[in-house]
CSV table of C-alpha atoms in Angstrom, one decimal:
chain,number,residue,atom,x,y,z
L,1,MET,CA,-5.7,-2.8,2.9
L,2,ASN,CA,-5.1,1.1,1.0
L,3,LEU,CA,-8.7,1.9,-0.6
L,4,PHE,CA,-8.2,4.2,-3.8
L,5,GLU,CA,-9.8,7.3,-3.2
L,6,TYR,CA,-12.8,6.8,-5.6
L,7,GLN,CA,-13.9,4.3,-3.1
L,8,ALA,CA,-13.2,6.0,0.1
L,9,LYS,CA,-15.0,9.0,-1.0
L,10,ALA,CA,-17.9,6.8,-1.5
L,11,ALA,CA,-17.6,5.2,1.7
L,12,PHE,CA,-17.6,9.0,3.2
L,13,ARG,CA,-20.5,9.7,1.0
L,14,GLU,CA,-21.8,6.8,2.5
L,15,CYS,CA,-21.9,8.8,6.2
L,16,GLY,CA,-22.8,12.2,4.9
L,17,ILE,CA,-19.9,14.0,3.6
L,18,VAL,CA,-19.7,16.0,1.0
L,19,THR,CA,-17.4,15.2,-2.1
L,20,PRO,CA,-17.6,16.8,-5.4
L,21,LYS,CA,-19.2,15.0,-7.9
L,22,GLY,CA,-16.9,12.8,-10.1
L,23,VAL,CA,-17.5,9.6,-12.7
L,24,LEU,CA,-14.5,6.9,-12.6
L,25,VAL,CA,-13.2,6.2,-16.5
L,26,ARG,CA,-10.7,3.1,-17.4
L,27,SER,CA,-9.9,4.9,-20.9
L,28,VAL,CA,-10.1,7.7,-22.9
L,29,GLU,CA,-13.1,6.5,-24.4
L,30,GLU,CA,-15.1,7.0,-21.7
L,31,LEU,CA,-14.3,10.8,-20.7
L,32,ASP,CA,-17.3,12.2,-23.1
L,33,ALA,CA,-19.6,10.6,-20.4
L,34,ALA,CA,-18.0,11.3,-17.9
L,35,CYS,CA,-16.8,15.0,-18.7
L,36,ALA,CA,-20.1,16.0,-19.6
L,37,GLU,CA,-21.3,14.9,-16.3
L,38,THR,CA,-19.1,16.8,-14.6
L,39,GLY,CA,-18.8,19.5,-16.4
L,40,PHE,CA,-15.3,21.7,-16.8
L,41,PRO,CA,-13.4,22.7,-15.6
L,42,CYS,CA,-12.9,19.4,-13.9
L,43,VAL,CA,-10.4,17.7,-12.4
L,44,LEU,CA,-8.7,14.0,-13.8
L,45,LYS,CA,-7.1,12.7,-10.9
L,46,SER,CA,-4.9,9.0,-11.1
L,47,GLN,CA,-6.2,6.5,-8.9
L,48,VAL,CA,-2.8,4.9,-7.7
L,49,LEU,CA,-2.3,4.0,-4.1
L,50,ARG,CA,0.8,6.7,-3.2
L,51,GLY,CA,0.8,9.5,-1.7
L,52,GLY,CA,2.4,12.8,-3.0
L,53,ARG,CA,0.0,13.1,-6.2
L,54,GLY,CA,-0.7,16.3,-6.8
L,55,LYS,CA,3.3,16.6,-6.6
L,56,ALA,CA,4.0,13.7,-8.9
L,57,GLY,CA,1.8,15.7,-11.6
L,58,LEU,CA,-0.6,13.0,-11.3
L,59,ILE,CA,-3.7,15.4,-10.1
L,60,LYS,CA,-4.7,17.7,-13.5
L,61,VAL,CA,-6.9,20.7,-13.9
L,62,VAL,CA,-8.2,20.7,-17.5
L,63,LYS,CA,-10.7,23.2,-19.4
L,64,ASP,CA,-12.3,21.6,-22.5
L,65,ILE,CA,-12.6,18.0,-23.8
L,66,ASP,CA,-9.5,18.3,-25.8
L,67,GLU,CA,-7.0,18.7,-23.0
L,68,ALA,CA,-8.7,16.4,-21.0
L,69,LYS,CA,-8.3,13.8,-23.5
L,70,ALA,CA,-5.2,14.8,-24.5
L,71,THR,CA,-4.7,14.5,-20.2
L,72,ALA,CA,-6.1,11.4,-20.0
L,73,THR,CA,-3.3,9.4,-22.6
L,74,ALA,CA,-0.6,11.3,-20.8
L,75,LEU,CA,-1.5,9.9,-17.2
L,76,PHE,CA,-2.3,7.1,-18.7
L,77,ASN,CA,0.6,6.4,-20.4
L,78,SER,CA,2.7,7.3,-17.8
L,79,GLU,CA,5.5,5.2,-15.4
L,80,TYR,CA,3.0,5.1,-12.8
L,81,ASN,CA,1.4,2.8,-14.1
L,82,VAL,CA,-2.7,4.6,-14.0
L,83,ARG,CA,-5.3,2.0,-14.7
L,84,MET,CA,-8.3,4.3,-13.6
L,85,LEU,CA,-9.0,8.2,-13.5
L,86,LEU,CA,-11.1,10.3,-11.2
L,87,VAL,CA,-13.1,12.9,-13.3
L,88,GLU,CA,-14.0,15.2,-10.7
L,89,GLU,CA,-16.1,18.8,-11.2
L,90,ALA,CA,-13.2,21.7,-10.1
L,91,VAL,CA,-14.6,23.2,-6.9
L,92,ASP,CA,-14.3,27.3,-6.2
L,93,ILE,CA,-12.0,27.3,-3.2
L,94,ALA,CA,-11.3,29.9,-0.6
L,95,ARG,CA,-9.0,27.6,1.9
L,96,GLU,CA,-8.0,24.1,3.0
L,97,ILE,CA,-8.3,21.9,6.4
L,98,TYR,CA,-6.5,19.2,7.2
L,99,LEU,CA,-8.1,16.6,8.9
L,100,SER,CA,-7.6,12.8,10.0
L,101,ILE,CA,-8.8,9.7,12.6
L,102,THR,CA,-6.0,7.2,13.2
L,103,ILE,CA,-4.9,4.9,16.1
L,104,ASP,CA,-2.6,6.3,18.6
L,105,PRO,CA,-0.6,2.9,19.6
L,106,ALA,CA,0.9,4.4,22.6
L,107,SER,CA,-2.4,4.9,24.3
L,108,ALA,CA,-4.9,2.3,22.6
L,109,THR,CA,-7.4,5.0,21.5
L,110,ALA,CA,-8.7,7.0,18.1
L,111,LEU,CA,-6.3,9.7,17.7
L,112,ILE,CA,-7.9,12.7,15.4
L,113,MET,CA,-5.9,15.5,14.3
L,114,GLY,CA,-6.6,18.4,12.6
L,115,CYS,CA,-4.8,22.0,10.9
L,116,ALA,CA,-6.5,24.8,9.9
L,117,GLU,CA,-3.5,24.6,7.0
L,118,GLY,CA,-4.7,21.5,4.5
L,119,GLY,CA,-3.3,20.8,1.0
L,120,MET,CA,-0.3,19.5,-0.2
L,121,ASP,CA,2.6,20.2,2.2
L,122,ILE,CA,0.8,19.2,5.8
L,123,GLU,CA,4.0,16.5,6.6
L,124,THR,CA,6.7,20.1,5.8
L,125,LEU,CA,4.2,21.7,8.1
L,126,ALA,CA,3.9,19.0,10.8
L,127,ARG,CA,8.1,18.9,10.6
L,128,THR,CA,8.3,22.4,11.2
L,129,GLN,CA,5.7,23.8,12.9
L,130,PRO,CA,3.7,20.7,14.3
L,131,GLU,CA,1.9,22.7,17.3
L,132,LYS,CA,-0.2,24.0,14.2
L,133,ILE,CA,-1.7,20.3,14.1
L,134,VAL,CA,-4.3,20.0,16.8
L,135,ARG,CA,-4.9,16.2,18.4
L,136,VAL,CA,-7.5,14.3,20.0
L,137,ASN,CA,-7.0,11.4,22.0
L,138,VAL,CA,-10.6,9.5,21.7
L,139,ASP,CA,-11.2,6.4,24.2
L,140,ILE,CA,-13.0,3.8,21.7
L,141,ALA,CA,-14.6,2.2,23.7
L,142,GLU,CA,-16.1,5.4,25.3
L,143,GLY,CA,-16.8,7.3,21.7
L,144,LEU,CA,-16.8,10.4,20.1
L,145,GLY,CA,-18.1,13.0,22.2
L,146,SER,CA,-18.8,16.7,21.9
L,147,TYR,CA,-16.0,17.9,24.3
L,148,HIS,CA,-13.7,16.1,21.4
L,149,VAL,CA,-15.2,18.2,18.4
L,150,ASN,CA,-15.5,21.1,20.4
L,151,ASN,CA,-11.4,20.6,21.9
L,152,LEU,CA,-10.5,19.9,18.0
L,153,VAL,CA,-12.4,22.5,16.2
L,154,TYR,CA,-11.7,25.6,18.1
L,155,GLY,CA,-7.8,24.5,19.1
L,156,MET,CA,-7.8,24.4,15.2
L,157,GLY,CA,-8.6,28.4,15.4
L,158,LEU,CA,-12.1,27.9,14.1
L,159,SER,CA,-15.1,29.4,14.8
L,160,GLY,CA,-18.6,30.6,14.5
L,161,ASP,CA,-20.5,28.6,10.7
L,162,GLU,CA,-17.2,27.0,9.4
L,163,ALA,CA,-16.6,25.7,13.6
L,164,LYS,CA,-19.9,23.6,13.5
L,165,LYS,CA,-20.2,22.7,9.6
L,166,ILE,CA,-15.9,21.5,10.3
L,167,GLY,CA,-17.3,19.5,13.8
L,168,GLY,CA,-20.4,18.0,11.7
L,169,MET,CA,-17.6,16.8,9.3
L,170,VAL,CA,-15.5,15.0,11.6
L,171,ARG,CA,-18.3,13.4,13.2
L,172,SER,CA,-18.8,11.9,10.1
L,173,LEU,CA,-15.5,10.6,9.4
L,174,TYR,CA,-15.4,9.0,13.0
L,175,LYS,CA,-18.1,6.9,11.7
L,176,VAL,CA,-16.5,5.8,8.7
L,177,PHE,CA,-13.5,5.1,10.7
L,178,ARG,CA,-15.6,2.9,13.2
L,179,ALA,CA,-17.9,1.4,10.2
L,180,ARG,CA,-14.9,0.6,8.1
L,181,ASP,CA,-12.9,-0.9,10.8
L,182,ALA,CA,-10.3,1.6,9.6
L,183,GLN,CA,-6.4,2.0,10.5
L,184,LEU,CA,-6.9,5.6,9.0
L,185,ALA,CA,-9.6,7.5,7.9
L,186,GLU,CA,-8.5,11.1,6.4
L,187,ILE,CA,-9.2,14.1,4.3
L,188,ASN,CA,-6.6,16.3,3.2
L,189,PRO,CA,-7.7,18.6,1.9
L,190,ILE,CA,-11.3,20.1,3.3
L,191,PHE,CA,-12.4,22.3,1.1
L,192,ILE,CA,-13.7,25.3,1.9
L,193,THR,CA,-15.7,26.9,-0.7
L,194,LYS,CA,-16.4,31.0,-1.3
L,195,SER,CA,-19.7,30.2,-0.8
L,196,GLY,CA,-19.1,28.8,2.9
L,197,ASP,CA,-19.6,24.9,1.8
L,198,VAL,CA,-17.0,22.0,3.5
L,199,VAL,CA,-16.2,19.4,0.5
L,200,ALA,CA,-13.7,16.7,1.1
L,201,GLY,CA,-11.5,17.6,-1.7
L,202,ASP,CA,-9.3,14.2,-0.9
L,203,GLY,CA,-9.8,11.3,0.4
L,204,LYS,CA,-7.7,8.1,2.0
L,205,LEU,CA,-9.2,5.1,3.5
L,206,ILE,CA,-6.7,2.1,5.7
L,207,ILE,CA,-8.4,-0.7,6.5
L,208,ASP,CA,-7.0,-3.0,8.9
L,209,GLU,CA,-6.1,-5.8,7.3
L,210,ASN,CA,-7.5,-8.2,10.4
L,211,SER,CA,-10.7,-6.7,9.6
L,212,VAL,CA,-10.6,-7.2,5.6
L,213,PHE,CA,-13.2,-10.3,6.2
L,214,ARG,CA,-15.5,-7.8,7.7
L,215,GLN,CA,-15.7,-5.8,4.9
L,216,PRO,CA,-16.9,-7.6,1.6
L,217,GLY,CA,-17.3,-4.8,-0.7
L,218,TYR,CA,-13.3,-4.4,-1.3
L,219,PRO,CA,-12.3,-7.7,-2.8
L,220,ARG,CA,-8.8,-7.7,-3.4
L,221,THR,CA,-9.0,-7.3,-7.5
L,222,ARG,CA,-6.0,-6.7,-10.2
L,223,ASP,CA,-6.5,-3.2,-9.8
L,224,TYR,CA,-4.6,-3.7,-6.3
L,225,PHE,CA,-1.3,-4.5,-7.7
L,226,GLU,CA,1.2,-3.4,-10.3
L,227,THR,CA,2.1,-6.6,-11.8
L,228,ASP,CA,-0.4,-9.6,-12.6
L,229,VAL,CA,2.8,-12.1,-10.3
L,230,GLU,CA,2.0,-9.4,-7.4
L,231,PHE,CA,-1.7,-10.3,-7.9
L,232,GLU,CA,-1.4,-14.3,-8.5
L,233,ALA,CA,0.8,-13.9,-5.3
L,234,ALA,CA,-1.7,-12.2,-3.3
L,235,GLN,CA,-4.7,-15.0,-4.8
L,236,ASP,CA,-2.5,-17.8,-3.2
L,237,GLY,CA,-1.7,-15.9,0.1
L,238,ILE,CA,2.1,-15.6,-0.2
L,239,PRO,CA,3.9,-12.5,0.3
L,240,TYR,CA,5.7,-11.2,-2.4
L,241,ILE,CA,7.5,-7.8,-3.5
L,242,CYS,CA,9.4,-6.9,-6.5
L,243,PHE,CA,12.1,-4.5,-6.3
L,244,GLY,CA,13.4,-4.8,-9.6
L,245,GLY,CA,17.3,-5.5,-9.2
L,246,ASP,CA,19.3,-9.5,-9.8
L,247,ILE,CA,19.2,-12.0,-6.9
L,248,ALA,CA,15.4,-13.3,-5.8
L,249,LEU,CA,14.9,-14.3,-2.4
L,250,LEU,CA,13.1,-16.8,-0.8
L,251,CYS,CA,13.2,-16.1,2.9
L,252,ALA,CA,11.2,-17.4,5.9
L,253,GLY,CA,9.8,-14.3,7.5
L,254,SER,CA,10.6,-10.7,7.2
L,255,GLY,CA,12.8,-10.4,10.1
L,256,LEU,CA,15.2,-12.7,8.5
L,257,THR,CA,14.7,-11.0,4.9
L,258,THR,CA,15.3,-7.9,6.4
L,259,THR,CA,18.6,-9.0,7.2
L,260,VAL,CA,19.4,-10.6,4.6
L,261,PHE,CA,18.4,-7.8,2.4
L,262,ASP,CA,21.0,-5.7,4.2
L,263,LEU,CA,23.7,-8.4,3.3
L,264,ILE,CA,23.1,-8.4,-0.1
L,265,ARG,CA,23.4,-4.5,-0.1
L,266,ASP,CA,26.7,-4.1,2.2
L,267,GLU,CA,27.6,-7.0,-0.6
L,268,GLY,CA,27.4,-4.4,-3.3
L,269,GLY,CA,24.6,-6.7,-5.2
L,270,SER,CA,20.5,-5.8,-5.5
L,271,VAL,CA,17.3,-7.9,-5.3
L,272,SER,CA,15.1,-8.8,-7.6
L,273,THR,CA,12.3,-10.0,-5.7
L,274,TYR,CA,11.3,-11.4,-2.3
L,275,VAL,CA,9.0,-14.6,-1.5
L,276,ASP,CA,8.2,-15.7,2.2
L,277,PHE,CA,9.0,-18.8,2.4
L,278,GLY,CA,8.4,-19.4,5.9
L,279,GLY,CA,5.2,-19.4,8.4
L,280,PRO,CA,2.6,-21.4,6.8
L,281,ASN,CA,4.0,-21.1,3.4
L,282,TYR,CA,6.7,-23.4,4.8
L,283,THR,CA,5.5,-26.9,2.4
L,284,ARG,CA,5.0,-24.7,-1.0
L,285,ALA,CA,8.4,-24.5,-2.3
L,286,VAL,CA,7.9,-25.5,-5.7
L,287,ARG,CA,4.5,-22.4,-5.8
L,288,ALA,CA,7.0,-20.3,-4.1
L,289,MET,CA,9.9,-21.0,-7.1
L,290,GLU,CA,7.4,-20.5,-9.7
L,291,LEU,CA,6.7,-16.8,-8.6
L,292,CYS,CA,10.4,-15.8,-8.3
L,293,LEU,CA,11.1,-16.8,-12.0
L,294,LYS,CA,8.1,-15.5,-13.3
L,295,THR,CA,10.5,-12.2,-12.7
L,296,PRO,CA,13.7,-11.6,-14.4
L,297,CYS,CA,16.5,-12.5,-12.0
L,298,LYS,CA,19.9,-14.2,-11.8
L,299,VAL,CA,20.5,-15.8,-9.0
L,300,ILE,CA,17.7,-17.4,-6.2
L,301,LEU,CA,18.7,-17.4,-3.1
L,302,VAL,CA,17.3,-19.4,-0.4
L,303,VAL,CA,17.8,-18.3,3.0
L,304,THR,CA,15.4,-20.4,6.0
L,305,PHE,CA,15.7,-21.1,9.7
L,306,GLY,CA,12.8,-23.1,10.7
L,307,THR,CA,11.7,-24.5,14.1
L,308,ILE,CA,7.7,-25.2,13.2
L,309,ALA,CA,8.9,-25.1,9.5
L,310,ARG,CA,10.9,-28.0,9.7
L,311,ALA,CA,14.6,-27.7,7.4
L,312,ASP,CA,14.1,-31.8,5.9
L,313,VAL,CA,10.2,-30.0,4.4
L,314,MET,CA,11.5,-27.1,3.0
L,315,ALA,CA,14.1,-29.3,1.8
L,316,ASN,CA,12.5,-31.7,-0.2
L,317,GLY,CA,10.5,-28.5,-1.4
L,318,ILE,CA,13.1,-27.1,-2.9
L,319,VAL,CA,14.0,-30.6,-4.5
L,320,GLN,CA,11.0,-31.1,-6.0
L,321,ALA,CA,10.6,-27.3,-7.3
L,322,MET,CA,14.1,-27.7,-9.3
L,323,LYS,CA,12.4,-30.9,-10.9
L,324,GLU,CA,9.5,-29.2,-11.6
L,325,LEU,CA,10.8,-26.1,-12.8
L,326,ASN,CA,14.0,-26.7,-14.2
L,327,PRO,CA,15.1,-22.8,-13.0
L,328,GLN,CA,17.9,-21.8,-15.4
L,329,VAL,CA,19.7,-19.7,-12.7
L,330,PRO,CA,21.7,-20.3,-10.2
L,331,ILE,CA,20.7,-21.1,-6.7
L,332,VAL,CA,22.4,-20.7,-3.7
L,333,LEU,CA,21.4,-22.6,-0.3
L,334,ARG,CA,21.3,-21.9,3.2
L,335,ILE,CA,18.4,-23.8,5.2
L,336,ARG,CA,18.6,-24.7,9.1
L,337,GLY,CA,16.6,-25.0,11.5
L,338,THR,CA,14.7,-28.4,13.2
L,339,ASN,CA,16.1,-31.5,11.3
L,340,GLU,CA,18.3,-30.1,9.8
L,341,ASP,CA,20.8,-33.1,9.5
L,342,GLU,CA,18.0,-35.2,7.3
L,343,ALA,CA,17.5,-31.2,5.3
L,344,ASN,CA,21.9,-31.9,4.9
L,345,LYS,CA,21.1,-35.4,3.5
L,346,ILE,CA,17.9,-34.5,1.2
L,347,LEU,CA,19.6,-31.7,-0.5
L,348,ALA,CA,23.2,-33.9,-1.2
L,349,ASP,CA,21.5,-36.7,-2.4
L,350,ALA,CA,20.0,-34.4,-5.0
L,351,GLY,CA,23.3,-32.8,-5.9
L,352,LEU,CA,22.8,-29.8,-4.2
L,353,THR,CA,25.2,-27.9,-1.1
L,354,ASN,CA,23.7,-26.4,1.6
L,355,LEU,CA,25.6,-24.0,3.3
L,356,VAL,CA,25.9,-23.0,6.6
L,357,ASN,CA,26.4,-20.0,7.1
L,358,THR,CA,24.2,-16.5,6.0
L,359,GLU,CA,27.2,-14.4,5.2
L,360,GLU,CA,28.7,-16.8,2.9
L,361,ALA,CA,25.5,-17.2,1.0
L,362,VAL,CA,25.2,-14.3,0.4
L,363,HIS,CA,28.9,-13.4,-0.9
L,364,ILE,CA,28.2,-16.3,-3.4
L,365,ALA,CA,24.9,-15.1,-4.7
L,366,VAL,CA,26.1,-11.5,-5.2
L,367,GLU,CA,29.1,-12.8,-6.8
L,368,LYS,CA,27.7,-15.3,-9.2
L,369,ALA,CA,25.1,-12.1,-10.3
L,370,ALA,CA,28.1,-10.4,-11.1
L,371,GLY,CA,29.0,-13.3,-13.3
L,372,ARG,CA,32.3,-13.7,-10.8
L,373,ALA,CA,32.1,-16.9,-10.0
């Protein structure tokens, strides 16, 4: 679960990490009070769940209230679906440092990474000069020790009071990492101010999906989703992704879906949406098709291979969905697996054709979407 910056920074502050003074706003009308609290100049930071906000123009420094309102209006009306802005006081920056903690899957340890050159170009630096990024592995059962911290900060070339302060931030960020069941806790950049203070300029925090039940402070609200239908699907526990093409996919499992997606692209077609029709959702054909139809598409392509998820149950569900929803787009079926013969009979009795070959089903769907069949 990827948190917004304002949520990450709230978690940072709880563990003793200093952040700039900030106020969250959801409209231009709220700017007067927010800017009065932060003062000018201040920074308007779009709260969206994506990286590269600075390069995308989603973070802006403003010098007065008129500029703040004009900039906020542009950000709220941008293509990036901005619903919230974090208004923060501007910081007098001398230099920037990178710090993050994640999981190293190969060693099953916490991996702490630091670099004395943080900021927007850290990805480029990691690619071109990887030796500048210091890595320290921490056995989670053992916990963070002073030697871990020292190896990191001195390895980054820090010394004196600066090394001590960054070391303190490492300890605090590790507390956040453990307390929030995080897969990633990142500060990029840490601001070193001209007065020598260390401040978390940005914040990224990703909670392990399997641990969300232990983090009740982060309910999945509408803010986390681009569209209403994505929010609806999440509330129902049905995986749903929107791509904006022509063919809606009702598939069982992400592996099969990836293959079908590639086949569609190879045929020259495009995918509008993907709704997972497998696993615990194989009995929910009506709801799955309803979600498909909430986003414009030209064809619905159903491709499943069920073992525990029975083909006959899926077939019955598709027939019921078509009766209840009366879709106005063609549907191409390739339902295979357990009780496949019974599935074929159910579909044939309903006047539907169940194809055997996935490539054939994809070809027909692409042709129908293009108006050639």
